[in-house]
Amino acid sequence: MNEPVSPGPRNGILSLTIKDKSVLYAAYMPFIKNGGLFIPTNKNYRLGDEVFMLLSLMDEAEKIPVAGKVIWMTPKGAQGNRAAGVGVQFNDGDNSARNQIETHLAGSLKSDRPTHTM
């Protein structure tokens, strides 16, 4: 009998404050279903770990609560001096974070500039 594989444990709350459009562009992952963000961190995560983020964008006073799961990892010492961290895919159902990010990045999403993940 096969037991279902469950995602890893929750790893607390990640807090991310982005005050600059170029930093937001580098962190955003529009190519992921539901969108996602790269979060620089030295904490250890596994693919599939569930995470909860409190996201502050630009000068907005209100933090955006975002639930998601780890779908990308860049380890410390990665080639090309890439920042260590994790990519978090936003959960289905709540598009508020994605909508706000894409509003801030209007006109920049089609850019060829490199990001943390591509």
mmCIF file of N, CA and C in Angstrom:
data_model
loop_
_atom_site.group_PDB
_atom_site.id
_atom_site.type_symbol
_atom_site.label_atom_id
_atom_site.label_comp_id
_atom_site.label_asym_id
_atom_site.label_seq_id
_atom_site.Cartn_x
_atom_site.Cartn_y
_atom_site.Cartn_z
ATOM 1 N N MET A 1 0.838 -1.170 0.000
ATOM 2 C CA MET A 1 0.000 0.000 0.000
ATOM 3 C C MET A 1 0.892 1.244 0.000
ATOM 4 N N ASN A 2 0.613 2.168 -0.893
ATOM 5 C CA ASN A 2 1.396 3.390 -0.983
ATOM 6 C C ASN A 2 0.787 4.480 -0.119
ATOM 7 N N GLU A 3 1.626 5.121 0.680
ATOM 8 C CA GLU A 3 1.158 6.253 1.466
ATOM 9 C C GLU A 3 1.397 7.523 0.675
ATOM 10 N N PRO A 4 0.478 8.489 0.767
ATOM 11 C CA PRO A 4 0.678 9.731 0.026
ATOM 12 C C PRO A 4 1.901 10.481 0.545
ATOM 13 N N VAL A 5 2.579 11.134 -0.366
ATOM 14 C CA VAL A 5 3.735 11.938 0.004
ATOM 15 C C VAL A 5 3.236 13.323 0.367
ATOM 16 N N SER A 6 3.561 13.751 1.557
ATOM 17 C CA SER A 6 3.111 15.082 1.976
ATOM 18 C C SER A 6 4.264 16.066 1.866
ATOM 19 N N PRO A 7 3.932 17.337 1.656
ATOM 20 C CA PRO A 7 4.987 18.333 1.586
ATOM 21 C C PRO A 7 5.694 18.460 2.923
ATOM 22 N N GLY A 8 6.849 19.085 2.923
ATOM 23 C CA GLY A 8 7.627 19.277 4.137
ATOM 24 C C GLY A 8 6.887 20.133 5.148
ATOM 25 N N PRO A 9 7.472 20.283 6.315
ATOM 26 C CA PRO A 9 6.814 21.050 7.368
ATOM 27 C C PRO A 9 6.801 22.536 7.068
ATOM 28 N N ARG A 10 5.935 23.243 7.774
ATOM 29 C CA ARG A 10 5.929 24.709 7.668
ATOM 30 C C ARG A 10 7.202 25.234 8.316
ATOM 31 N N ASN A 11 7.743 26.279 7.755
ATOM 32 C CA ASN A 11 8.968 26.856 8.290
ATOM 33 C C ASN A 11 8.748 28.272 8.775
ATOM 34 N N GLY A 12 7.637 28.524 9.415
ATOM 35 C CA GLY A 12 7.388 29.833 9.983
ATOM 36 C C GLY A 12 6.989 30.859 8.949
ATOM 37 N N ILE A 13 7.114 32.100 9.358
ATOM 38 C CA ILE A 13 6.689 33.215 8.519
ATOM 39 C C ILE A 13 7.911 33.901 7.934
ATOM 40 N N LEU A 14 7.877 34.107 6.635
ATOM 41 C CA LEU A 14 8.916 34.876 5.954
ATOM 42 C C LEU A 14 8.410 36.296 5.800
ATOM 43 N N SER A 15 9.232 37.243 6.132
ATOM 44 C CA SER A 15 8.860 38.640 5.963
ATOM 45 C C SER A 15 9.722 39.216 4.854
ATOM 46 N N LEU A 16 9.093 39.864 3.895
ATOM 47 C CA LEU A 16 9.816 40.421 2.760
ATOM 48 C C LEU A 16 9.325 41.836 2.509
ATOM 49 N N THR A 17 10.254 42.778 2.525
ATOM 50 C CA THR A 17 9.941 44.172 2.238
ATOM 51 C C THR A 17 10.662 44.571 0.965
ATOM 52 N N ILE A 18 9.902 45.010 -0.023
ATOM 53 C CA ILE A 18 10.472 45.442 -1.298
ATOM 54 C C ILE A 18 10.054 46.887 -1.519
ATOM 55 N N LYS A 19 11.040 47.777 -1.558
ATOM 56 C CA LYS A 19 10.749 49.206 -1.683
ATOM 57 C C LYS A 19 11.157 49.769 -3.037
ATOM 58 N N ASP A 20 11.709 48.935 -3.899
ATOM 59 C CA ASP A 20 12.237 49.408 -5.169
ATOM 60 C C ASP A 20 11.704 48.544 -6.309
ATOM 61 N N LYS A 21 11.283 49.179 -7.387
ATOM 62 C CA LYS A 21 10.700 48.469 -8.523
ATOM 63 C C LYS A 21 11.686 47.479 -9.146
ATOM 64 N N SER A 22 12.975 47.827 -9.213
ATOM 65 C CA SER A 22 13.954 46.921 -9.818
ATOM 66 C C SER A 22 14.170 45.683 -8.946
ATOM 67 N N VAL A 23 14.079 45.834 -7.628
ATOM 68 C CA VAL A 23 14.195 44.691 -6.720
ATOM 69 C C VAL A 23 12.971 43.788 -6.873
ATOM 70 N N LEU A 24 11.797 44.389 -6.988
ATOM 71 C CA LEU A 24 10.569 43.620 -7.198
ATOM 72 C C LEU A 24 10.641 42.854 -8.512
ATOM 73 N N TYR A 25 11.129 43.507 -9.562
ATOM 74 C CA TYR A 25 11.275 42.846 -10.864
ATOM 75 C C TYR A 25 12.196 41.629 -10.744
ATOM 76 N N ALA A 26 13.319 41.782 -10.043
ATOM 77 C CA ALA A 26 14.288 40.694 -9.914
ATOM 78 C C ALA A 26 13.730 39.521 -9.109
ATOM 79 N N ALA A 27 12.815 39.794 -8.177
ATOM 80 C CA ALA A 27 12.275 38.749 -7.307
ATOM 81 C C ALA A 27 11.033 38.067 -7.874
ATOM 82 N N TYR A 28 10.277 38.750 -8.721
ATOM 83 C CA TYR A 28 8.995 38.215 -9.190
ATOM 84 C C TYR A 28 9.201 37.094 -10.204
ATOM 85 N N MET A 29 8.371 36.059 -10.118
ATOM 86 C CA MET A 29 8.441 34.909 -11.022
ATOM 87 C C MET A 29 7.104 34.764 -11.750
ATOM 88 N N PRO A 30 6.893 35.546 -12.831
ATOM 89 C CA PRO A 30 5.611 35.515 -13.538
ATOM 90 C C PRO A 30 5.394 34.230 -14.333
ATOM 91 N N PHE A 31 6.463 33.486 -14.573
ATOM 92 C CA PHE A 31 6.376 32.262 -15.371
ATOM 93 C C PHE A 31 5.849 31.081 -14.563
ATOM 94 N N ILE A 32 5.611 31.266 -13.276
ATOM 95 C CA ILE A 32 5.087 30.227 -12.394
ATOM 96 C C ILE A 32 3.569 30.357 -12.318
ATOM 97 N N LYS A 33 2.852 29.214 -12.372
ATOM 98 C CA LYS A 33 1.393 29.240 -12.236
ATOM 99 C C LYS A 33 1.029 29.955 -10.935
ATOM 100 N N ASN A 34 0.136 30.908 -10.992
ATOM 101 C CA ASN A 34 -0.309 31.758 -9.880
ATOM 102 C C ASN A 34 0.723 32.809 -9.484
ATOM 103 N N GLY A 35 1.894 32.800 -10.107
ATOM 104 C CA GLY A 35 2.951 33.746 -9.767
ATOM 105 C C GLY A 35 3.749 33.282 -8.563
ATOM 106 N N GLY A 36 4.852 33.961 -8.329
ATOM 107 C CA GLY A 36 5.696 33.613 -7.195
ATOM 108 C C GLY A 36 6.765 34.661 -6.980
ATOM 109 N N LEU A 37 7.489 34.515 -5.881
ATOM 110 C CA LEU A 37 8.569 35.434 -5.542
ATOM 111 C C LEU A 37 9.799 34.659 -5.104
ATOM 112 N N PHE A 38 10.963 35.179 -5.474
ATOM 113 C CA PHE A 38 12.221 34.674 -4.955
ATOM 114 C C PHE A 38 12.517 35.438 -3.671
ATOM 115 N N ILE A 39 12.801 34.697 -2.610
ATOM 116 C CA ILE A 39 13.069 35.314 -1.317
ATOM 117 C C ILE A 39 14.488 34.966 -0.888
ATOM 118 N N PRO A 40 15.368 35.964 -0.831
ATOM 119 C CA PRO A 40 16.731 35.695 -0.370
ATOM 120 C C PRO A 40 16.705 35.227 1.089
ATOM 121 N N THR A 41 17.334 34.100 1.364
ATOM 122 C CA THR A 41 17.397 33.566 2.724
ATOM 123 C C THR A 41 18.506 32.533 2.807
ATOM 124 N N ASN A 42 19.064 32.383 3.988
ATOM 125 C CA ASN A 42 20.047 31.330 4.239
ATOM 126 C C ASN A 42 19.426 30.158 4.982
ATOM 127 N N LYS A 43 18.116 30.239 5.283
ATOM 128 C CA LYS A 43 17.423 29.130 5.943
ATOM 129 C C LYS A 43 17.356 27.942 4.995
ATOM 130 N N ASN A 44 17.301 26.757 5.577
ATOM 131 C CA ASN A 44 17.190 25.542 4.771
ATOM 132 C C ASN A 44 15.726 25.195 4.547
ATOM 133 N N TYR A 45 15.375 25.001 3.302
ATOM 134 C CA TYR A 45 14.030 24.592 2.909
ATOM 135 C C TYR A 45 14.148 23.406 1.974
ATOM 136 N N ARG A 46 13.049 22.711 1.800
ATOM 137 C CA ARG A 46 12.969 21.624 0.826
ATOM 138 C C ARG A 46 11.885 21.965 -0.175
ATOM 139 N N LEU A 47 12.013 21.426 -1.365
ATOM 140 C CA LEU A 47 10.952 21.595 -2.354
ATOM 141 C C LEU A 47 9.657 21.054 -1.766
ATOM 142 N N GLY A 48 8.590 21.818 -1.910
ATOM 143 C CA GLY A 48 7.291 21.405 -1.386
ATOM 144 C C GLY A 48 6.979 21.949 -0.006
ATOM 145 N N ASP A 49 7.977 22.510 0.697
ATOM 146 C CA ASP A 49 7.699 23.096 2.012
ATOM 147 C C ASP A 49 6.655 24.199 1.870
ATOM 148 N N GLU A 50 5.695 24.212 2.777
ATOM 149 C CA GLU A 50 4.696 25.276 2.800
ATOM 150 C C GLU A 50 5.255 26.447 3.593
ATOM 151 N N VAL A 51 5.044 27.643 3.067
ATOM 152 C CA VAL A 51 5.522 28.845 3.751
ATOM 153 C C VAL A 51 4.420 29.894 3.762
ATOM 154 N N PHE A 52 4.549 30.812 4.688
ATOM 155 C CA PHE A 52 3.625 31.936 4.771
ATOM 156 C C PHE A 52 4.470 33.198 4.765
ATOM 157 N N MET A 53 4.105 34.150 3.913
ATOM 158 C CA MET A 53 4.867 35.388 3.789
ATOM 159 C C MET A 53 4.015 36.577 4.193
ATOM 160 N N LEU A 54 4.674 37.563 4.761
ATOM 161 C CA LEU A 54 4.092 38.886 4.936
ATOM 162 C C LEU A 54 4.892 39.794 4.027
ATOM 163 N N LEU A 55 4.242 40.274 2.995
ATOM 164 C CA LEU A 55 4.898 41.016 1.930
ATOM 165 C C LEU A 55 4.559 42.497 2.014
ATOM 166 N N SER A 56 5.589 43.332 2.058
ATOM 167 C CA SER A 56 5.412 44.788 2.017
ATOM 168 C C SER A 56 5.943 45.275 0.682
ATOM 169 N N LEU A 57 5.090 45.952 -0.079
ATOM 170 C CA LEU A 57 5.483 46.448 -1.397
ATOM 171 C C LEU A 57 5.561 47.964 -1.414
ATOM 172 N N MET A 58 6.661 48.459 -1.930
ATOM 173 C CA MET A 58 6.894 49.884 -2.123
ATOM 174 C C MET A 58 6.560 50.652 -0.840
ATOM 175 N N ASP A 59 5.734 51.661 -0.938
ATOM 176 C CA ASP A 59 5.410 52.479 0.229
ATOM 177 C C ASP A 59 4.032 52.167 0.799
ATOM 178 N N GLU A 60 3.468 51.015 0.443
ATOM 179 C CA GLU A 60 2.149 50.657 0.948
ATOM 180 C C GLU A 60 2.243 50.317 2.432
ATOM 181 N N ALA A 61 1.321 50.838 3.210
ATOM 182 C CA ALA A 61 1.341 50.627 4.659
ATOM 183 C C ALA A 61 0.912 49.211 5.035
ATOM 184 N N GLU A 62 0.025 48.635 4.248
ATOM 185 C CA GLU A 62 -0.541 47.334 4.579
ATOM 186 C C GLU A 62 0.328 46.197 4.047
ATOM 187 N N LYS A 63 0.583 45.208 4.914
ATOM 188 C CA LYS A 63 1.322 44.017 4.481
ATOM 189 C C LYS A 63 0.347 43.046 3.834
ATOM 190 N N ILE A 64 0.824 42.351 2.810
ATOM 191 C CA ILE A 64 -0.005 41.389 2.088
ATOM 192 C C ILE A 64 0.327 39.991 2.613
ATOM 193 N N PRO A 65 -0.644 39.288 3.194
ATOM 194 C CA PRO A 65 -0.381 37.914 3.620
ATOM 195 C C PRO A 65 -0.453 36.980 2.411
ATOM 196 N N VAL A 66 0.558 36.135 2.261
ATOM 197 C CA VAL A 66 0.623 35.243 1.104
ATOM 198 C C VAL A 66 1.037 33.851 1.571
ATOM 199 N N ALA A 67 0.240 32.849 1.219
ATOM 200 C CA ALA A 67 0.603 31.459 1.483
ATOM 201 C C ALA A 67 1.130 30.852 0.192
ATOM 202 N N GLY A 68 2.096 29.962 0.319
ATOM 203 C CA GLY A 68 2.646 29.334 -0.875
ATOM 204 C C GLY A 68 3.509 28.145 -0.525
ATOM 205 N N LYS A 69 4.214 27.650 -1.554
ATOM 206 C CA LYS A 69 5.117 26.527 -1.312
ATOM 207 C C LYS A 69 6.414 26.740 -2.081
ATOM 208 N N VAL A 70 7.479 26.161 -1.548
ATOM 209 C CA VAL A 70 8.805 26.285 -2.143
ATOM 210 C C VAL A 70 8.864 25.445 -3.415
ATOM 211 N N ILE A 71 9.195 26.110 -4.539
ATOM 212 C CA ILE A 71 9.286 25.401 -5.820
ATOM 213 C C ILE A 71 10.637 25.644 -6.501
ATOM 214 N N TRP A 72 11.509 26.418 -5.856
ATOM 215 C CA TRP A 72 12.802 26.773 -6.444
ATOM 216 C C TRP A 72 13.787 26.979 -5.306
ATOM 217 N N MET A 73 15.010 26.498 -5.474
ATOM 218 C CA MET A 73 16.032 26.734 -4.459
ATOM 219 C C MET A 73 17.336 27.133 -5.135
ATOM 220 N N THR A 74 17.955 28.173 -4.614
ATOM 221 C CA THR A 74 19.298 28.554 -5.032
ATOM 222 C C THR A 74 20.173 28.443 -3.787
ATOM 223 N N PRO A 75 21.108 27.486 -3.776
ATOM 224 C CA PRO A 75 21.931 27.282 -2.582
ATOM 225 C C PRO A 75 23.013 28.349 -2.431
ATOM 226 N N LYS A 76 23.565 28.447 -1.223
ATOM 227 C CA LYS A 76 24.714 29.326 -1.008
ATOM 228 C C LYS A 76 25.830 28.888 -1.939
ATOM 229 N N GLY A 77 26.557 29.832 -2.491
ATOM 230 C CA GLY A 77 27.686 29.511 -3.355
ATOM 231 C C GLY A 77 27.288 29.095 -4.758
ATOM 232 N N ALA A 78 26.076 29.413 -5.187
ATOM 233 C CA ALA A 78 25.620 29.038 -6.529
ATOM 234 C C ALA A 78 26.462 29.755 -7.587
ATOM 235 N N GLN A 79 26.553 29.141 -8.771
ATOM 236 C CA GLN A 79 27.307 29.733 -9.874
ATOM 237 C C GLN A 79 26.792 31.120 -10.198
ATOM 238 N N GLY A 80 27.664 31.944 -10.728
ATOM 239 C CA GLY A 80 27.269 33.268 -11.175
ATOM 240 C C GLY A 80 26.969 34.232 -10.042
ATOM 241 N N ASN A 81 27.454 33.917 -8.835
ATOM 242 C CA ASN A 81 27.215 34.778 -7.672
ATOM 243 C C ASN A 81 25.739 35.064 -7.431
ATOM 244 N N ARG A 82 24.882 34.101 -7.755
ATOM 245 C CA ARG A 82 23.450 34.275 -7.511
ATOM 246 C C ARG A 82 23.177 34.266 -6.008
ATOM 247 N N ALA A 83 22.195 35.063 -5.602
ATOM 248 C CA ALA A 83 21.815 35.134 -4.189
ATOM 249 C C ALA A 83 21.190 33.815 -3.746
ATOM 250 N N ALA A 84 21.545 33.366 -2.549
ATOM 251 C CA ALA A 84 20.925 32.172 -1.975
ATOM 252 C C ALA A 84 19.492 32.509 -1.587
ATOM 253 N N GLY A 85 18.595 31.549 -1.788
ATOM 254 C CA GLY A 85 17.210 31.782 -1.403
ATOM 255 C C GLY A 85 16.278 30.750 -1.990
ATOM 256 N N VAL A 86 14.983 31.019 -1.851
ATOM 257 C CA VAL A 86 13.957 30.098 -2.327
ATOM 258 C C VAL A 86 12.934 30.842 -3.174
ATOM 259 N N GLY A 87 12.374 30.130 -4.134
ATOM 260 C CA GLY A 87 11.258 30.639 -4.915
ATOM 261 C C GLY A 87 9.983 30.061 -4.348
ATOM 262 N N VAL A 88 9.027 30.923 -4.071
ATOM 263 C CA VAL A 88 7.763 30.498 -3.472
ATOM 264 C C VAL A 88 6.633 30.744 -4.458
ATOM 265 N N GLN A 89 5.912 29.669 -4.793
ATOM 266 C CA GLN A 89 4.743 29.759 -5.669
ATOM 267 C C GLN A 89 3.540 30.139 -4.823
ATOM 268 N N PHE A 90 2.796 31.158 -5.279
ATOM 269 C CA PHE A 90 1.594 31.570 -4.566
ATOM 270 C C PHE A 90 0.537 30.481 -4.678
ATOM 271 N N ASN A 91 -0.221 30.259 -3.589
ATOM 272 C CA ASN A 91 -1.304 29.273 -3.599
ATOM 273 C C ASN A 91 -2.433 29.703 -4.526
ATOM 274 N N ASP A 92 -3.223 28.719 -4.968
ATOM 275 C CA ASP A 92 -4.422 28.995 -5.763
ATOM 276 C C ASP A 92 -5.402 29.822 -4.946
ATOM 277 N N GLY A 93 -6.244 30.556 -5.641
ATOM 278 C CA GLY A 93 -7.372 31.195 -4.980
ATOM 279 C C GLY A 93 -7.190 32.638 -4.581
ATOM 280 N N ASP A 94 -6.001 33.033 -4.182
ATOM 281 C CA ASP A 94 -5.806 34.419 -3.752
ATOM 282 C C ASP A 94 -4.816 35.091 -4.689
ATOM 283 N N ASN A 95 -5.340 35.925 -5.565
ATOM 284 C CA ASN A 95 -4.492 36.595 -6.550
ATOM 285 C C ASN A 95 -4.116 38.015 -6.149
ATOM 286 N N SER A 96 -4.408 38.421 -4.914
ATOM 287 C CA SER A 96 -4.165 39.815 -4.542
ATOM 288 C C SER A 96 -2.689 40.182 -4.612
ATOM 289 N N ALA A 97 -1.797 39.303 -4.144
ATOM 290 C CA ALA A 97 -0.363 39.610 -4.204
ATOM 291 C C ALA A 97 0.093 39.721 -5.650
ATOM 292 N N ARG A 98 -0.305 38.749 -6.466
ATOM 293 C CA ARG A 98 0.093 38.772 -7.877
ATOM 294 C C ARG A 98 -0.430 40.034 -8.564
ATOM 295 N N ASN A 99 -1.683 40.381 -8.325
ATOM 296 C CA ASN A 99 -2.265 41.567 -8.955
ATOM 297 C C ASN A 99 -1.533 42.837 -8.544
ATOM 298 N N GLN A 100 -1.210 42.964 -7.267
ATOM 299 C CA GLN A 100 -0.505 44.160 -6.806
ATOM 300 C C GLN A 100 0.911 44.227 -7.369
ATOM 301 N N ILE A 101 1.589 43.087 -7.414
ATOM 302 C CA ILE A 101 2.941 43.055 -7.980
ATOM 303 C C ILE A 101 2.902 43.453 -9.448
ATOM 304 N N GLU A 102 1.979 42.877 -10.208
ATOM 305 C CA GLU A 102 1.914 43.170 -11.643
ATOM 306 C C GLU A 102 1.477 44.608 -11.907
ATOM 307 N N THR A 103 0.709 45.200 -11.006
ATOM 308 C CA THR A 103 0.372 46.619 -11.136
ATOM 309 C C THR A 103 1.630 47.467 -10.975
ATOM 310 N N HIS A 104 2.447 47.144 -9.985
ATOM 311 C CA HIS A 104 3.698 47.886 -9.781
ATOM 312 C C HIS A 104 4.671 47.691 -10.941
ATOM 313 N N LEU A 105 4.641 46.507 -11.557
ATOM 314 C CA LEU A 105 5.597 46.200 -12.625
ATOM 315 C C LEU A 105 5.043 46.451 -14.024
ATOM 316 N N ALA A 106 3.901 47.074 -14.130
ATOM 317 C CA ALA A 106 3.296 47.330 -15.444
ATOM 318 C C ALA A 106 4.329 47.950 -16.375
ATOM 319 N N GLY A 107 4.477 47.359 -17.547
ATOM 320 C CA GLY A 107 5.432 47.856 -18.525
ATOM 321 C C GLY A 107 6.815 47.242 -18.396
ATOM 322 N N SER A 108 7.114 46.593 -17.281
ATOM 323 C CA SER A 108 8.441 46.002 -17.074
ATOM 324 C C SER A 108 8.454 44.489 -17.240
ATOM 325 N N LEU A 109 7.289 43.863 -17.243
ATOM 326 C CA LEU A 109 7.237 42.402 -17.234
ATOM 327 C C LEU A 109 7.845 41.759 -18.472
ATOM 328 N N LYS A 110 7.879 42.461 -19.588
ATOM 329 C CA LYS A 110 8.413 41.890 -20.827
ATOM 330 C C LYS A 110 9.904 42.214 -21.017
ATOM 331 N N SER A 111 10.536 42.766 -19.996
ATOM 332 C CA SER A 111 11.936 43.168 -20.083
ATOM 333 C C SER A 111 12.856 41.955 -20.223
ATOM 334 N N ASP A 112 14.027 42.174 -20.798
ATOM 335 C CA ASP A 112 15.032 41.121 -20.946
ATOM 336 C C ASP A 112 16.053 41.134 -19.813
ATOM 337 N N ARG A 113 15.892 42.032 -18.848
ATOM 338 C CA ARG A 113 16.852 42.104 -17.747
ATOM 339 C C ARG A 113 16.836 40.812 -16.942
ATOM 340 N N PRO A 114 18.001 40.377 -16.462
ATOM 341 C CA PRO A 114 18.047 39.149 -15.659
ATOM 342 C C PRO A 114 17.365 39.337 -14.307
ATOM 343 N N THR A 115 16.904 38.226 -13.749
ATOM 344 C CA THR A 115 16.269 38.228 -12.433
ATOM 345 C C THR A 115 17.033 37.258 -11.533
ATOM 346 N N HIS A 116 16.558 37.059 -10.313
ATOM 347 C CA HIS A 116 17.211 36.107 -9.410
ATOM 348 C C HIS A 116 17.083 34.671 -9.902
ATOM 349 N N THR A 117 16.080 34.389 -10.722
ATOM 350 C CA THR A 117 15.829 33.010 -11.138
ATOM 351 C C THR A 117 16.056 32.748 -12.618
ATOM 352 N N MET A 118 16.050 33.743 -13.443
ATOM 353 C CA MET A 118 16.231 33.536 -14.891
ATOM 354 C C MET A 118 17.236 34.501 -15.462
#
